[in-house]
Coordinates of C-alpha atoms in Angstrom, one line a residue:
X1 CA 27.4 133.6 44.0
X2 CA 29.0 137.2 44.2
X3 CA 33.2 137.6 43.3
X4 CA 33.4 138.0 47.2
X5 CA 32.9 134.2 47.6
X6 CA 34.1 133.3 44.4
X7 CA 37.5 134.3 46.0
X8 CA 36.6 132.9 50.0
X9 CA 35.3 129.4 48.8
X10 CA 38.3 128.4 47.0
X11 CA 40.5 130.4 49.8
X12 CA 38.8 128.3 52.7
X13 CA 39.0 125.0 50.4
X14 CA 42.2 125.4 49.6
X15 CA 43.4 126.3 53.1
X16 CA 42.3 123.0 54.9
X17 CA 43.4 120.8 51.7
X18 CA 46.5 122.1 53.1
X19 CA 45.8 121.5 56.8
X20 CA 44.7 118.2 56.2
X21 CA 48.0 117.2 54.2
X22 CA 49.9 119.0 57.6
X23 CA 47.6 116.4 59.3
X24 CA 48.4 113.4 57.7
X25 CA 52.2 114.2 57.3
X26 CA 52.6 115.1 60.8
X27 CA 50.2 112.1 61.9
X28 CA 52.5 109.9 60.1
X29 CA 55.7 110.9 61.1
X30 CA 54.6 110.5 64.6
X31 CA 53.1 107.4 64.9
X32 CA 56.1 105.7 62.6
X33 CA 58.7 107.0 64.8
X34 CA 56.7 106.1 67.9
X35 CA 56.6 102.4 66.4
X36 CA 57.2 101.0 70.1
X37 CA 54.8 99.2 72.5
X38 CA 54.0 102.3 73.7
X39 CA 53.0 103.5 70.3
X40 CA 49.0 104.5 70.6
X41 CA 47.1 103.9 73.7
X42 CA 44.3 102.1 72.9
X43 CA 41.6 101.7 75.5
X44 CA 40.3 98.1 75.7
X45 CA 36.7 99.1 75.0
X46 CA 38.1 98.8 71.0
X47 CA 35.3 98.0 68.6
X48 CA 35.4 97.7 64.8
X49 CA 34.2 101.4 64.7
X50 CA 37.2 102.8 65.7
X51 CA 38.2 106.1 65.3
X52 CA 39.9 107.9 62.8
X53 CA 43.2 108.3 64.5
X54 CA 43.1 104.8 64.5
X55 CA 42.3 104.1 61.2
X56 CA 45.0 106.5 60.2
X57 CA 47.2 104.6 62.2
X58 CA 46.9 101.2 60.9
X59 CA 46.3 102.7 56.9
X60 CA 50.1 103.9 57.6
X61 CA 51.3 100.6 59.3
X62 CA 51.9 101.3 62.7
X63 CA 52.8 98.4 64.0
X64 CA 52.4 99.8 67.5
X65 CA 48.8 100.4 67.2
X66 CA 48.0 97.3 65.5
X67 CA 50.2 95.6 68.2
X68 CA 47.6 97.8 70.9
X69 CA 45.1 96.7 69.3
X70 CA 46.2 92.8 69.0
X71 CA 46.8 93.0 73.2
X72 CA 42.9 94.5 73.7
X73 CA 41.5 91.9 71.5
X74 CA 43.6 89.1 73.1
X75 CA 42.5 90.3 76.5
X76 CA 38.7 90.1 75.4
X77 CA 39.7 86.6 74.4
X78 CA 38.9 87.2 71.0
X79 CA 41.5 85.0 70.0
X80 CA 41.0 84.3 66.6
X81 CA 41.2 88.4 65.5
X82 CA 43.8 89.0 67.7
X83 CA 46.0 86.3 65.7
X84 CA 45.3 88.1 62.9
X85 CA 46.4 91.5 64.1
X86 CA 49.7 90.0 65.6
X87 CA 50.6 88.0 62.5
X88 CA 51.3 90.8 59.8
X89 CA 53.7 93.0 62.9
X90 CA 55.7 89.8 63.7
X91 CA 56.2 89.2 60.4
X92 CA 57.6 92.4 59.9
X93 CA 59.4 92.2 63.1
X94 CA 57.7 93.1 66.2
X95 CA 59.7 90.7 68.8
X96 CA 56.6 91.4 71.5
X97 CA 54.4 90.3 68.9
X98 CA 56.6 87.3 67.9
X99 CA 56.7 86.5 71.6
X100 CA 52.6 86.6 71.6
X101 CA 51.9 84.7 68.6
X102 CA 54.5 81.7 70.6
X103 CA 52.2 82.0 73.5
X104 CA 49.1 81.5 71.3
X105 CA 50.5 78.5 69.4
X106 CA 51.7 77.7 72.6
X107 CA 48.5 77.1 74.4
X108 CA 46.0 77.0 71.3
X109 CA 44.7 80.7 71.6
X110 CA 43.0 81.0 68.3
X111 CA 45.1 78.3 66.5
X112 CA 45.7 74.4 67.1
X113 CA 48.2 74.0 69.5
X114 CA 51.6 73.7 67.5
X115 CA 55.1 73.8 70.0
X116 CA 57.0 73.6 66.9
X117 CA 55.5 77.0 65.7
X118 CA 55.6 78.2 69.5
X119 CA 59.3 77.8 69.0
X120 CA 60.1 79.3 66.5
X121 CA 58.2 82.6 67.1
X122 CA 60.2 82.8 70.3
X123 CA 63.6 82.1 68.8
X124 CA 62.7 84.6 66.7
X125 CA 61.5 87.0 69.6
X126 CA 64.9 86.1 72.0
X127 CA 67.3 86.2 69.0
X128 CA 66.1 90.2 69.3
X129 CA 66.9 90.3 72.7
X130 CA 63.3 90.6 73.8
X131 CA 62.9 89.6 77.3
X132 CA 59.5 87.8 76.7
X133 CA 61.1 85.2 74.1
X134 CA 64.3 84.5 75.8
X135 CA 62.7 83.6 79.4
X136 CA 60.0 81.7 76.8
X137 CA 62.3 80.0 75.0
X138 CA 64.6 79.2 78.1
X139 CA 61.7 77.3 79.7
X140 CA 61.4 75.3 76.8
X141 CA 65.2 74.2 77.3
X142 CA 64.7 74.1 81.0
X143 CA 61.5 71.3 80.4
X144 CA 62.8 69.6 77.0
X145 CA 60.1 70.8 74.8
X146 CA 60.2 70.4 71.1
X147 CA 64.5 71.6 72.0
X148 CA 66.4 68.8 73.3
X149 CA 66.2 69.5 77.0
X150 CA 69.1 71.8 78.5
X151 CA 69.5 73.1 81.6
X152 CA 72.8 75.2 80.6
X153 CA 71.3 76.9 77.2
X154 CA 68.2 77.4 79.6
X155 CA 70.3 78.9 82.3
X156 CA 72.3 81.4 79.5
X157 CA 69.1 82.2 78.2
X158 CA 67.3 83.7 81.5
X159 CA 70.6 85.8 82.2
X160 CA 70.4 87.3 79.0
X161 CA 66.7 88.1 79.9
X162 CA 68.0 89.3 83.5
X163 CA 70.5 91.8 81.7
X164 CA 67.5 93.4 80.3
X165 CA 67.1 96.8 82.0
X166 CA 64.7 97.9 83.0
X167 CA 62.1 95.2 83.3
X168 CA 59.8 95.0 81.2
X169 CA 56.2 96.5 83.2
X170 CA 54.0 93.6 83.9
X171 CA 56.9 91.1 83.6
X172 CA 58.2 91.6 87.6
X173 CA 56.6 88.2 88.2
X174 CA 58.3 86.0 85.3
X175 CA 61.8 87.7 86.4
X176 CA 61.7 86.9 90.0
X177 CA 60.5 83.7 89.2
X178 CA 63.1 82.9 86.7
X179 CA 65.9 84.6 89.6
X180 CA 64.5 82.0 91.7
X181 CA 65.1 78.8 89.4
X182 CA 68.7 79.9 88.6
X183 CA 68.9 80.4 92.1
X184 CA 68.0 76.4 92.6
X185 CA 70.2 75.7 89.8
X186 CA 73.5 77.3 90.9
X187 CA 72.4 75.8 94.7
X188 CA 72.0 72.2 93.0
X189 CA 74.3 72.3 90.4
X190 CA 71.8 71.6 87.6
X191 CA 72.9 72.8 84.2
X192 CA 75.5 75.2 86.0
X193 CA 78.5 74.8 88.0
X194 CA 77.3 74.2 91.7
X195 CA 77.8 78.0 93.3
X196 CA 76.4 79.0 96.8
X197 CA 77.5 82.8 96.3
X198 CA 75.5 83.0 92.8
X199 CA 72.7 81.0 94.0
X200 CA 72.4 83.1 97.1
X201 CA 72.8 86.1 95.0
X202 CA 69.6 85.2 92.4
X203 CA 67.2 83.4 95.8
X204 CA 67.6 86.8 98.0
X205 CA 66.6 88.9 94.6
X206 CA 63.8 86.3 93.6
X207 CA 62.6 86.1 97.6
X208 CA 62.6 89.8 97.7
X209 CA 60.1 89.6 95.2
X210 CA 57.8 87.1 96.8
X211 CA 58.6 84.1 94.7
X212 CA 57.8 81.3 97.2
X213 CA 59.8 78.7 96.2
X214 CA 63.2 81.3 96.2
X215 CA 61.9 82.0 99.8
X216 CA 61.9 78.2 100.7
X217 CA 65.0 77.4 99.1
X218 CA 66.9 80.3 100.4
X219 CA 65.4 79.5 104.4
X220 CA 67.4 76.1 103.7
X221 CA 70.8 77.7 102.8
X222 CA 70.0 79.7 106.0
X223 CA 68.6 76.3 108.3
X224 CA 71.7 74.5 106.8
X225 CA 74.9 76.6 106.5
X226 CA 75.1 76.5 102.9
X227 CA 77.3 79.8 101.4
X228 CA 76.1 81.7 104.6
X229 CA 76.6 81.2 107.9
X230 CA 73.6 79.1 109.7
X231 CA 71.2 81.1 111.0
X232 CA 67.8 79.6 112.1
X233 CA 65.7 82.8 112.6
X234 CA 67.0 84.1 109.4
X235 CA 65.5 80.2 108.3
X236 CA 62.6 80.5 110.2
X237 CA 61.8 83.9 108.5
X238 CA 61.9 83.0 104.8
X239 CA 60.2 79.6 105.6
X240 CA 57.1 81.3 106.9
X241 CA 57.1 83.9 104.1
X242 CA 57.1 80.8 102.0
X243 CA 54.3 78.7 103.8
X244 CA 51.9 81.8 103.9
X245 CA 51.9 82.0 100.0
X246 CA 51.6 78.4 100.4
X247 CA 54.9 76.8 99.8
X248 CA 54.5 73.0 100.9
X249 CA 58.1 72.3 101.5
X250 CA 58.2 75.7 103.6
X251 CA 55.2 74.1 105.9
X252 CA 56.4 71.2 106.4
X253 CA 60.3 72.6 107.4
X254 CA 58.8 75.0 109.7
X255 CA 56.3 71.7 111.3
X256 CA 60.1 70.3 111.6
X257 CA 61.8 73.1 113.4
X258 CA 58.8 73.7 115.7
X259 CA 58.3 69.9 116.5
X260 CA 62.2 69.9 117.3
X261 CA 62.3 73.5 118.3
X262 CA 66.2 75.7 118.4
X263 CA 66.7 77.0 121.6
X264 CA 69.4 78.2 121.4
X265 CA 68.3 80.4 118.3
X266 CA 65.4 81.2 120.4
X267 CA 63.0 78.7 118.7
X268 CA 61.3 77.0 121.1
X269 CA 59.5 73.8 120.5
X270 CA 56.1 74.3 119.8
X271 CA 53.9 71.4 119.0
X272 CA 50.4 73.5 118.5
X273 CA 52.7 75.2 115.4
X274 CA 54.1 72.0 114.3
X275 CA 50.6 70.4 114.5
X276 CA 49.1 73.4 112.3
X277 CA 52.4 73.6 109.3
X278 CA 51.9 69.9 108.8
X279 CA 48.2 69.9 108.8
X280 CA 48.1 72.7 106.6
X281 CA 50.7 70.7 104.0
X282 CA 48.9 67.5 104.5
X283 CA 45.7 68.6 103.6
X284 CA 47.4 70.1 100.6
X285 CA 48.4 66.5 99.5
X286 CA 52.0 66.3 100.9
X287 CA 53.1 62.5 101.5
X288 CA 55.9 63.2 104.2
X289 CA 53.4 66.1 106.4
X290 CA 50.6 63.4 106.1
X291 CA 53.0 60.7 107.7
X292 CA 54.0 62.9 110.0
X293 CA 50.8 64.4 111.0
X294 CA 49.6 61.1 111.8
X295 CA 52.6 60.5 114.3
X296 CA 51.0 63.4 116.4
X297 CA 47.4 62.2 116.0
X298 CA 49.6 58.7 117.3
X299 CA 51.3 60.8 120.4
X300 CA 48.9 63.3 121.0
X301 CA 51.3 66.4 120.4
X302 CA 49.9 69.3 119.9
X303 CA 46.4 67.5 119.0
X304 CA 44.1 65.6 121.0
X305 CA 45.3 62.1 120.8
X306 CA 43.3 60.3 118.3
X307 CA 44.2 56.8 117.1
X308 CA 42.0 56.4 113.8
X309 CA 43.1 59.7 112.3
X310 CA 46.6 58.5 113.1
X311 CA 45.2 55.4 110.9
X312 CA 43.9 57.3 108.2
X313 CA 46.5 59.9 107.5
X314 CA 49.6 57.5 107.5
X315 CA 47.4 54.7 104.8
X316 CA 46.9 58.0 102.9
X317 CA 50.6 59.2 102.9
X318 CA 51.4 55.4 102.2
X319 CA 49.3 55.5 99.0
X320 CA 51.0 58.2 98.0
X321 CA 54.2 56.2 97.9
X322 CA 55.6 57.1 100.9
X323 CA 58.0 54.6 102.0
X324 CA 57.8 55.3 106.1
X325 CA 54.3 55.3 106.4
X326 CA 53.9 51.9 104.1
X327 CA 55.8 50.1 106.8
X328 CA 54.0 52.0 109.2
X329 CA 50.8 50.9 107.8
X330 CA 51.7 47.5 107.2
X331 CA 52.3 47.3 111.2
X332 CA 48.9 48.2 111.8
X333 CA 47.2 45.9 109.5
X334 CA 49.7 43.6 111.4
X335 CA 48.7 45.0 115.2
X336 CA 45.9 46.6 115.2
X337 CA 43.2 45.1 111.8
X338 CA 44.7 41.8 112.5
X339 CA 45.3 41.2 108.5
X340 CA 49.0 39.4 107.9
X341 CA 48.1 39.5 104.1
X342 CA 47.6 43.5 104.2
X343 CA 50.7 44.1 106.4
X344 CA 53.0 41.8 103.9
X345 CA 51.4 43.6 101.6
X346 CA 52.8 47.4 102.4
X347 CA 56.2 45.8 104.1
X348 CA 56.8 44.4 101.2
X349 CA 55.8 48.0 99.2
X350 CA 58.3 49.9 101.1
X351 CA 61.1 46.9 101.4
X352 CA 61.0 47.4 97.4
X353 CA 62.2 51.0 98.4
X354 CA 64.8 50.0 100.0
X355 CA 63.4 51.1 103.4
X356 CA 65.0 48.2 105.9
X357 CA 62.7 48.4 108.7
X358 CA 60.2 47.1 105.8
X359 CA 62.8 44.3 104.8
X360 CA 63.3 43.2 108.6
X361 CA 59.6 43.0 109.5
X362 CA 59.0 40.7 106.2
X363 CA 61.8 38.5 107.7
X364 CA 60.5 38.5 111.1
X365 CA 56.4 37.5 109.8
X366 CA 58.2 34.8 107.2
X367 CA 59.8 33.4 110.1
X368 CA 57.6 33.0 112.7
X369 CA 53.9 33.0 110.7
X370 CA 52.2 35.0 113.4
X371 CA 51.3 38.1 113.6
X372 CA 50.2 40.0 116.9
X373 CA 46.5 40.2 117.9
X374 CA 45.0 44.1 118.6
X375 CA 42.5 46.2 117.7
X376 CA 42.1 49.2 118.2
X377 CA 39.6 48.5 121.5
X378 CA 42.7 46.9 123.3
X379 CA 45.5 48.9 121.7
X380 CA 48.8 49.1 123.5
X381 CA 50.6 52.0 122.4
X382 CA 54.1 50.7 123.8
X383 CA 53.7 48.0 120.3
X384 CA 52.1 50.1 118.2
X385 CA 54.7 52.3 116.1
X386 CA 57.2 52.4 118.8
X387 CA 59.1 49.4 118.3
X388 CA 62.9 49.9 117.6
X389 CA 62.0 49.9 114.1
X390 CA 59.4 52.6 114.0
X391 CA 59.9 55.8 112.2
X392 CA 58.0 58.0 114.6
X393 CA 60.3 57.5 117.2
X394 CA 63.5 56.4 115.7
X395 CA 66.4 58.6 114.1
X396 CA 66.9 55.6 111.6
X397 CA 65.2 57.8 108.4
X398 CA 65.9 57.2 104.7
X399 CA 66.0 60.9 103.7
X400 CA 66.5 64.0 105.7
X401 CA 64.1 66.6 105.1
X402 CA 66.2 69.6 104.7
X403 CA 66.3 72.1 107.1
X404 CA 69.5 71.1 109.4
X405 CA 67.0 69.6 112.0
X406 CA 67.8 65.6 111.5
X407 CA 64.3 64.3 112.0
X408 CA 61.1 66.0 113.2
X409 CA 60.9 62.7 115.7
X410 CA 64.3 63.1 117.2
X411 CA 66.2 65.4 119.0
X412 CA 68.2 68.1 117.5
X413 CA 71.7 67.8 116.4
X414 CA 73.6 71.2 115.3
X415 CA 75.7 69.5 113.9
X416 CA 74.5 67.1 111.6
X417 CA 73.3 68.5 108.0

């Protein structure tokens, strides 16, 4: 080797010794004070050959990048490694990973399902502040798990979540949805002092961003006067915003206001509409839109008239515990299959619910011992669910369903809530 190298080899040597050391130095200034969930982007394609950077990253405890790579793992459901990157950060600290690792224990992701653990990693999430942990841990109030169930500590714990500023990208859906249960709670007075003005306040915010059940709720304050003034188109609106994301209570309102129409709201009655909300929430499994499905299969409203299916959709809202249709049902085993033992059998189902049309046709069979003689060959309809008794007809209902129409069977009363 000639002096000229002698002198470059050791220059050149030395010289990226040095630009190295820069490297690292600067590498790890960076990537501590960028020790956010931001911190490294890493791509979801992450393999145990990662790169350097990354190595560098985690050699210098980052928990950022470790908490990246925990979220790429867990969203390649490799459960068991992604516990094992979360564990170390929310040790040290890391409320989003706290929040995770609640999740995981939460559901058994990777560990045996421990609620008890679940807890405490999002106590230890919320008492940071972190948005994740305190709607987390607020649910676990608002049901009673593993915490003795609270509806207030729930409530304070969701508006410490709501307080948060911005929110948190990916988390729109949880925030709405928790504006939409505080909504319900300040509009029943569960766990907070009843308030129409607050629960207006979080249903408009939570229905503004699609949460169905806000939209529901808030079309009955609107159908029923409640903190606003009544207003059925502003009703009719949120109710079918509701029903098309598939909102039961929402179909079977909007079946109600259609079958009893508001003209002077400009809702006219509409049986083709009522027919299709109360399909649609019957063939969902709701009890009430069954019963009352089968009451237009019974009149032929809005549905060719069709006395079987009126049959088979009120004994299946009766199974369902429906008190109306069980006396209804027990009239046609009484009318129409000619069985006294069947129809005793649902009267005295929905007599137990205190439903007194039930209790008067158990006293009328007891005292007499006959029962009527149809079938469904020589039917008369002027017997058959219309009797003064009947819920398909009559105004005499044990609940109201909600939406400042009395009764989807009666005529309309403004005035009655």
């Amino acid at each position: 080797m000639n002096n000229r190298n002698r002198f470059i080899v050791p220059l050149i040597l030395g010289g990226a010794a040095v630009l190295f050391f820069i490297a690292v130095v600067t590498a790890a200034v960076v990537l501590r004070t960028s020790d956010k969930i931001v911190g490294l982007d890493y791509e979801c394609n992450y393999s145990h050959n990662s790169s350097l950077v990354s190595s560098i990253a985690s050699a210098l405890g980052n928990r950022a990048a470790e908490f990246n790579k925990g979220l790429c793992l867990l969203e390649k459901k490799e459960y068991g490694e992604a516990y094992d990157a979360f564990v170390p950060i929310a040790e040290k600290g890391l409320a989003d990973a706290q929040c995770l690792l609640g999740d995981m224990y939460a559901e058994g992701l990777g560990v045996s399902q421990d609620l008890e653990k679940a807890e405490h990693w999002y106590r230890m999430a919320a008492n940071q502040f972190n948005g994740c942990g305190l709607i987390s841990l607020g649910f676990m109030y608002y049901d009673g798990n593993v915490v003795p169930k609270d509806r207030s500590e729930a409530a304070k714990l969701w508006k410490r979540a709501l307080d948060i500023s911005p929110v948190p990208r990916g988390w729109e859906t949880w925030y709405a949805n928790i504006e939409g249960r505080l909504g319900l709670m300040y509009l029943e007075g569960d766990g907070v002092r009843q308030n129409y003005d607050d629960a207006l306040r979080y249903l408009t915010r939570a229905a503004g961003a699609d949460d169905a059940e806000a939209q529901s709720a808030l079309g009955s304050m609107y159908a029923k006067g409640l903190g606003v003034t009544r207003d059925y188109v502003q009703a009719e609106h949120w109710y079918r915003k509701a029903a098309d994301q598939g909102d039961v209570d929402a179909m079977v309102r909007l079946g109600t206001m259609y079958y009893s129409g508001v003209e002077e709201y400009g809702i006219r009655k509409d049986f083709n509409k009522a027919f299709h909300y109360y399909s649609s929430a019957a063939n969902i499994g709701d009890a009430p839109a069954q019963f009352y499905l089968a009451c237009l299969y019974l009149r032929g409203e809005g549905v060719e008239q069709n006395l079987e299916k009126a049959f088979e959709w009120t004994e299946k809202s009766a199974k369902q515990g429906f008190a109306e249709a069980q006396n209804e049902l027990g009239r046609a085993y009484e009318h129409m299959k000619q069985d006294p033992d069947k129809a005793i059998e649902w009267y005295q189902k929905a007599a137990a619910q205190g439903f007194e049309p039930a209790r008067q046709n158990l006293e009328r069979i007891f005292e007499n011992t006959v029962t009527s003689a149809f079938s469904l060959d020589n039917l008369d309809l002027e017997h058959l669910f219309t009797d003064e008794d009947t819920v398909c007809l009559s105004k005499k209902r044990s609940a109201d369903l909600d939406t400042g129409v009395r009764d989807p069977f009666a005529d309309l009363d403004l005035g009655d809530n």
